[in-house]
Amino acid sequence: MIKRQIICLLVFGWTLAAAQCPPKIAIWQTLEKHINTAATDDQLTAECIKLKQQYEKCKYPPDSIYAKIMHVMGRGYAAKGDSKRAIWFTQRGIDINANAALASYPANCTNGYLNLLLSYQELNQEKPMLDALKRVIFYAKKYRERGVLEARAYSNVSVFFYEKGDFELSVKYAKNGQNAATAIKNDEYLVENLVMEAQALIALDEPIEAKKVLQKAIVILKANRETTMLASVYSQIARIERRARNYQNAIDYYKNAVNILKPLLANNTDAYIKTNMSVFLNNIGEIYATNLKDYKTALDFYKLAYQYTSNDYDAAQIIANQALVLRSEKKYDQAFSLFQQSFQRVNLVLRNGLPTASSIKMAASKRLLLAIIQDKADTWLDYYKGEPLSHRRGAGVRLQNALKTYALADSMIDFMRYEHAGEGSKLFWRQKTRGMYERAIEAAYLAGDSEMAFRFFEKSKAVLLADKLNELGANQQLSEADTRRQRALRDSIANLQNQLAALPTTDKKRQVLQTRLERFNDDFAAFRKNLETTNPAYYRYKYDNSTPSLYNLSLGEGSFVSYFVGDSAVYGLVIQNQAKLIRLKIQPADYQKLANEFLNLCANRAALNAQYPRYRALAYALYEQLWKPLYINTERVVIAQDGVFLPFEAFLTAPNGSEFLLKRHAISYTYSAKYLKPPYPRWGNFNTSPFVGFAPETFAVGLKQVPLSGSAAVLQEVGQDFWFGKKLVNAEASKASFLRHAPNARVIQLFTHAEADSTEATEPKIYFQDTALRLSELNQTEGFAAQLLVLSACKTGVGANQRGEGVFSLARGFAALGIPSTITTLWSVEDQPTYELTKLFYKYLHQDLPKDVALQRAKLDWLAAGGAADALPSQWAGMILVGDAAPLTSTFSISIIGLVIPTIGWAAIAGILLLLAAFGWWRRRRLS
């Protein structure tokens, strides 16, 4: 009886449990119903939690239905801004669907990884976002019905890099999205990626290319009679019109975009529509405020834009724009209050009124935050300058606040540079931030703060070169395995780049090679990112953004001069007995005009002969404007130039005289004061050579280079004083020989031709007997051991001038490989002066003189021995020293019994001593 009761109870309990556990298909149907009918994301998430609990209570095994619940919960938490929970639930759903042992639905992994990508994008986590992108691509290619998700993923990644300011990568991913959308014939995401590409191209100041892209989008939209996306296209055209200063046209295009979206707002609460409305209206306000100075109308549009915004960063920008209007109306206190509201809107942690560096690092849109911080700094500067001169003494705190805010903006620029992968994006921001550094230097000048001025001078010059040198130091922290991996990736990239360079643009193989190159570049970027997280020493070296201390520069008895040429002023900073910042009287436009004319005359012997009085006037005018006000009282001087690279030695110190500045000073040049500190050294090994020289007297026919008769003989002469040196002439002077021998030589001498043009976008190259070496190929090497490189070739010091970064020349390319000293040329020099000056330079170098003094004496000897024609600057002034000017022996070697140890390496010394000992023993045996 008892047993029957127990059995009945068990059956009843099972029946009750079964009644509480509906079939899984019923749970699926309930889930779909909630997805279609839930009023809010919170409501949908709450219903999913109930279904999840029911699934688990019924002990149903995890399958595709349970995975779908996880995905929907992940989306719900993402919509609430809880990205961490969103990632956890989404990853759980992916794990179930990816498990073949379960009743799973692997195709849904595509959706899952896209949701992961969006969450990581929201958290500003680049590496996991790109990892998720790879998985989206993998599953989208496996399940072609999900191909649209690949195109959508690329679009979101393009947006991510656009917000970071890495516009080159934004273009790259937008193009990939177009290819994905084209493959599945999806016009919606094709247009979306076209618009993203155009947006990034406009940011890179390529309006013509952007217009071509937008025209493709318009054709597709009109064919599909699609108007909503047309609003985004019109907004990009408006940006182009604004850059072209067609302000009314820009306003009209923005208004057309607004009119397209207005009818959709009545029955549509889509955040995308509202966000675009807000952005378009804000941009109209910016035109009225910034370009048309109609502040009342601007404020009306800003207020209207704020009503539509739901994005914190958009809201922050609108608030900051209103602050700028108040600044224009000199309502500074109200403006500062709005700036603070702007920072608070994006949840930045504030300290003393400014966001902390750690909170900025975590921010998604650094592009926007940088603009707001710069605007606040400018507002402090304007607040100070707005006071009458008699009241400025008491307003010094405003200058100090300006300097602190500019320093924060400078730190932000560092953050952005580190995050950017593309060289084009980095150069864009170097140019974009140039005006900020000028205003920061002005604030330092008004405050009499030379130390802050020095910081901003340094951060405005050759920072990308410093990054390259930091990387050399970082690479020395790698393990042997990581070094091999890095070398293999670099070799693969260089090989593919060379193959692409050799193919005509119409060759069908280019697309295959380009795809492979992109894959290797992605692998290389991922490898480097991983090193940064796993190797603290590597990270520390690579991201050392410190500037030298103003008072700890290693100048010896010399002086350091740095120039800054802005849009409204030219500054000179002199460091000798003390630091002195001077605003020079010459205007930037006048400086550019005089400098270009002077340089062109110096480089042309015929023009110099014909227009020597004009040269004399220019040489003295530049001396008067750039040099005399500095009161330099030392013989040796290091100059960090800005803009046009001038040979200061050719300035004249009297209006009608003939005394060159060369006679008063031994002058060398540097890219910045940071470069005065020798880069991380590569010590010699058994394969290290003291000297290697190259003199291809004749060149392969296809190179179309004139012979350099006599260069081989000169090479033999200058190389004879180096023990165990290599002197490679004619056929031996090949590109392959250079790449094999030059990296391990202490002194490198090149007698050859080079090609560069500062007026065109042609890549500098240097010729060997068989072929040419391009500047970009140097980037694939791992650094050079050389302490001195002598480029006795024409125009090795010229190239494309990137404002805010300097001339991208062959000499600079070698400097980026860690070579601390380079003798280079600023124009095409004649053979005989080049040969003679090079011989004289080595003569004095071997007397242990500093390199700048050795070059100065070589030039003075040339002038003393020659006639009037030889005294023309075209013959001698083009050869200059860039970099470390210390004597060769002081940084190059230690002399022991007349033998230079690093010259042949410690292993070689030990071998020689062993041989000498053996020889002595053998002689003693014979004599005995």
XYZ file of N, CA and C in Angstrom, residues 493-603:
333
model
N 56.182 41.165 -45.878
C 55.575 42.444 -46.291
C 56.440 43.125 -47.346
N 57.754 43.164 -47.117
C 58.666 43.806 -48.075
C 58.623 43.088 -49.425
N 58.579 41.760 -49.403
C 58.545 40.988 -50.638
C 57.278 41.295 -51.435
N 56.140 41.335 -50.753
C 54.885 41.629 -51.446
C 54.851 43.070 -51.955
N 55.400 44.004 -51.171
C 55.455 45.405 -51.626
C 56.301 45.533 -52.883
N 57.413 44.825 -52.924
C 58.276 44.860 -54.107
C 57.578 44.252 -55.317
N 56.853 43.163 -55.104
C 56.116 42.542 -56.212
C 55.050 43.488 -56.754
N 54.342 44.160 -55.846
C 53.311 45.110 -56.287
C 53.923 46.288 -57.040
N 55.066 46.771 -56.544
C 55.719 47.905 -57.198
C 56.156 47.566 -58.613
N 56.457 46.295 -58.852
C 56.943 45.882 -60.168
C 55.818 45.622 -61.161
N 54.563 45.499 -60.674
C 53.438 45.180 -61.570
C 52.772 46.455 -62.075
N 52.345 46.470 -63.329
C 51.568 47.620 -63.824
C 50.215 47.677 -63.113
N 49.624 48.852 -63.082
C 48.374 49.050 -62.336
C 47.218 48.241 -62.907
N 47.325 47.814 -64.175
C 46.227 47.070 -64.804
C 46.365 45.557 -64.653
N 47.451 45.105 -64.076
C 47.694 43.664 -63.958
C 46.685 43.025 -62.992
N 46.093 41.925 -63.409
C 45.067 41.256 -62.607
C 45.636 40.620 -61.339
N 46.932 40.384 -61.326
C 47.547 39.765 -60.147
C 47.608 40.724 -58.959
N 47.439 42.011 -59.218
C 47.588 43.003 -58.155
C 46.593 42.769 -57.015
N 45.342 42.418 -57.358
C 44.333 42.246 -56.329
C 44.684 41.109 -55.385
N 45.207 40.007 -55.949
C 45.601 38.866 -55.121
C 46.757 39.259 -54.197
N 47.756 39.934 -54.765
C 48.902 40.363 -53.964
C 48.491 41.375 -52.902
N 47.565 42.275 -53.269
C 47.107 43.289 -52.328
C 46.394 42.637 -51.145
N 45.581 41.630 -51.434
C 44.869 40.914 -50.370
C 45.849 40.227 -49.426
N 46.863 39.575 -50.006
C 47.877 38.914 -49.177
C 48.651 39.933 -48.346
N 48.956 41.082 -48.954
C 49.690 42.127 -48.231
C 48.872 42.629 -47.045
N 47.568 42.834 -47.255
C 46.710 43.295 -46.168
C 46.685 42.277 -45.032
N 46.666 40.993 -45.402
C 46.647 39.956 -44.373
C 47.920 39.983 -43.534
N 49.068 40.121 -44.218
C 50.336 40.178 -43.488
C 50.426 41.444 -42.639
N 49.924 42.562 -43.168
C 49.922 43.798 -42.381
C 49.062 43.656 -41.128
N 47.897 42.990 -41.284
C 47.032 42.751 -40.131
C 47.728 41.851 -39.117
N 48.395 40.808 -39.616
C 49.117 39.891 -38.720
C 50.239 40.629 -37.984
N 50.927 41.513 -38.708
C 52.025 42.269 -38.105
C 51.493 43.208 -37.021
N 50.366 43.869 -37.329
C 49.761 44.776 -36.348
C 49.315 44.002 -35.102
N 48.714 42.823 -35.314
C 48.275 42.012 -34.178
C 49.469 41.537 -33.350
N 50.552 41.159 -34.044
C 51.768 40.717 -33.359
C 52.325 41.835 -32.482
N 52.361 43.054 -33.021
C 52.916 44.184 -32.276
C 52.024 44.541 -31.081
N 50.702 44.487 -31.284
C 49.777 44.773 -30.190
C 49.954 43.763 -29.060
N 50.153 42.507 -29.444
C 50.342 41.466 -28.436
C 51.633 41.711 -27.645
N 52.681 42.155 -28.348
C 53.945 42.449 -27.659
C 53.745 43.529 -26.599
N 52.909 44.504 -26.911
C 52.698 45.612 -25.985
C 52.053 45.152 -24.686
N 51.240 44.097 -24.762
C 50.561 43.612 -23.559
C 51.372 42.557 -22.817
N 52.252 41.848 -23.529
C 52.992 40.741 -22.900
C 54.428 41.101 -22.535
N 54.929 42.225 -23.045
C 56.326 42.587 -22.796
C 56.383 44.026 -22.265
N 56.369 44.206 -20.942
C 56.343 45.566 -20.366
C 57.522 46.430 -20.802
N 58.711 45.836 -20.918
C 59.889 46.626 -21.321
C 59.722 47.134 -22.746
N 59.212 46.267 -23.620
C 58.949 46.677 -25.010
C 57.987 47.868 -25.025
N 56.910 47.761 -24.254
C 55.902 48.829 -24.206
C 56.522 50.128 -23.692
N 57.334 50.009 -22.644
C 57.927 51.204 -22.031
C 58.836 51.935 -23.014
N 59.640 51.199 -23.732
C 60.551 51.823 -24.706
C 59.764 52.417 -25.882
N 58.801 51.669 -26.355
C 58.088 52.098 -27.567
C 57.278 53.369 -27.332
N 56.713 53.508 -26.132
C 55.832 54.637 -25.881
C 56.445 55.659 -24.929
N 57.749 55.803 -25.033
C 58.430 56.851 -24.266
C 58.205 58.188 -24.981
N 57.323 59.009 -24.431
C 56.994 60.280 -25.079
C 57.597 61.468 -24.341
N 58.579 61.192 -23.489
C 59.188 62.269 -22.716
C 60.038 63.166 -23.620
N 60.132 64.417 -23.242
C 61.024 65.343 -23.944
C 62.235 65.592 -23.053
N 63.377 65.940 -23.648
C 64.561 66.205 -22.817
C 64.302 67.384 -21.882
N 64.981 67.377 -20.758
C 64.898 68.521 -19.863
C 65.621 69.698 -20.506
N 65.024 70.840 -20.376
C 65.591 72.050 -20.978
C 67.015 72.297 -20.501
N 67.275 71.977 -19.252
C 68.563 72.328 -18.661
C 69.532 71.152 -18.599
N 69.180 70.050 -19.221
C 70.061 68.890 -19.197
C 70.471 68.444 -20.600
N 70.416 69.363 -21.564
C 70.841 69.013 -22.916
C 72.357 68.855 -22.957
N 72.816 67.858 -23.689
C 74.265 67.609 -23.804
C 74.833 68.457 -24.938
N 75.134 69.716 -24.633
C 75.623 70.642 -25.659
C 77.106 70.951 -25.518
N 77.723 70.528 -24.411
C 79.124 70.874 -24.213
C 79.289 72.378 -24.157
N 80.168 72.902 -25.009
C 80.391 74.339 -25.060
C 79.599 74.993 -26.187
N 78.692 74.257 -26.777
C 77.939 74.789 -27.904
C 76.594 75.371 -27.500
N 75.834 75.768 -28.511
C 74.492 76.325 -28.321
C 73.489 75.506 -29.118
N 72.245 75.581 -28.685
C 71.145 74.915 -29.398
C 70.126 75.965 -29.790
N 69.717 75.935 -31.062
C 68.719 76.873 -31.568
C 67.590 76.080 -32.212
N 66.369 76.412 -31.825
C 65.206 75.753 -32.420
C 64.267 76.823 -32.961
N 63.694 76.564 -34.139
C 62.766 77.511 -34.770
C 61.375 76.904 -34.853
N 60.380 77.784 -34.764
C 58.994 77.378 -35.007
C 58.374 78.407 -35.929
N 57.895 77.936 -37.095
C 57.255 78.826 -38.068
C 55.769 78.519 -38.073
N 54.986 79.410 -37.487
C 53.551 79.202 -37.416
C 52.809 79.904 -38.526
N 51.516 80.100 -38.316
C 50.704 80.816 -39.300
C 50.740 82.323 -39.070
N 51.026 82.722 -37.826
C 50.988 84.155 -37.529
C 52.276 84.684 -36.917
N 53.219 83.791 -36.575
C 54.461 84.263 -35.961
C 55.576 83.255 -36.172
N 56.822 83.754 -36.081
C 58.013 82.903 -36.127
C 58.746 83.080 -34.803
N 59.067 81.950 -34.158
C 59.750 81.984 -32.866
C 61.121 81.328 -32.981
N 62.049 81.847 -32.178
C 63.354 81.222 -32.033
C 63.616 80.940 -30.567
N 64.049 79.735 -30.250
C 64.380 79.356 -28.880
C 65.871 79.054 -28.823
N 66.604 79.789 -27.991
C 68.054 79.654 -27.893
C 68.405 79.093 -26.519
N 69.266 78.085 -26.514
C 69.758 77.539 -25.253
C 71.281 77.593 -25.303
N 71.845 78.495 -24.523
C 73.309 78.530 -24.374
C 73.597 78.710 -22.889
N 73.893 79.903 -22.411
C 74.074 80.062 -20.972
C 72.747 79.890 -20.244
N 71.706 80.332 -20.877
C 70.364 80.170 -20.348
C 69.403 80.079 -21.539
N 68.166 79.722 -21.258
C 67.172 79.589 -22.321
C 66.522 80.942 -22.596
N 66.279 81.205 -23.871
C 65.683 82.477 -24.263
C 64.731 82.233 -25.433
N 63.461 82.631 -25.261
C 62.440 82.496 -26.305
C 62.182 83.855 -26.920
N 62.314 83.951 -28.245
C 62.201 85.232 -28.945
C 61.144 85.125 -30.035
N 60.231 86.104 -30.065
C 59.316 86.192 -31.208
C 60.008 87.079 -32.238
N 60.415 86.462 -33.349
C 61.179 87.173 -34.364
C 60.281 88.135 -35.135
N 60.890 89.167 -35.689
C 60.103 90.209 -36.356
C 59.600 89.776 -37.735
N 60.265 88.802 -38.322
C 59.862 88.371 -39.656
C 58.510 87.658 -39.603
N 57.656 87.921 -40.578
C 56.358 87.263 -40.655
C 56.484 85.916 -41.379
N 55.636 84.949 -41.027
C 55.754 83.622 -41.648
C 55.725 83.650 -43.170
N 54.835 84.451 -43.750
C 54.749 84.502 -45.213
C 56.041 85.051 -45.810
N 56.617 86.067 -45.172
C 57.877 86.640 -45.653
C 59.015 85.639 -45.496
N 59.003 84.929 -44.372
C 60.037 83.911 -44.152
C 59.990 82.853 -45.263
N 58.795 82.362 -45.543
C 58.669 81.311 -46.568
C 59.162 81.824 -47.926
N 58.809 83.044 -48.249
C 59.204 83.610 -49.544
C 60.719 83.770 -49.631
N 61.326 84.378 -48.592
C 62.781 84.591 -48.587
C 63.538 83.265 -48.577
N 63.073 82.323 -47.747
C 63.767 81.042 -47.601
C 63.747 80.260 -48.906
N 62.607 80.223 -49.562
C 62.512 79.463 -50.821
C 63.379 80.082 -51.909
N 63.340 81.400 -52.004
C 64.142 82.061 -53.033
C 65.634 81.860 -52.759
N 66.034 81.985 -51.490
C 67.431 81.799 -51.115
C 67.898 80.376 -51.435
N 67.099 79.384 -51.065
C 67.479 77.990 -51.295
C 67.584 77.690 -52.782
N 66.642 78.203 -53.557
C 66.669 77.967 -55.008
C 67.905 78.588 -55.656
N 68.294 79.755 -55.189
C 69.497 80.384 -55.731
C 70.752 79.587 -55.346
N 70.829 79.172 -54.096
C 71.998 78.411 -53.634
C 72.184 77.126 -54.438
N 71.084 76.529 -54.846
C 71.151 75.235 -55.519
C 71.465 75.338 -57.005
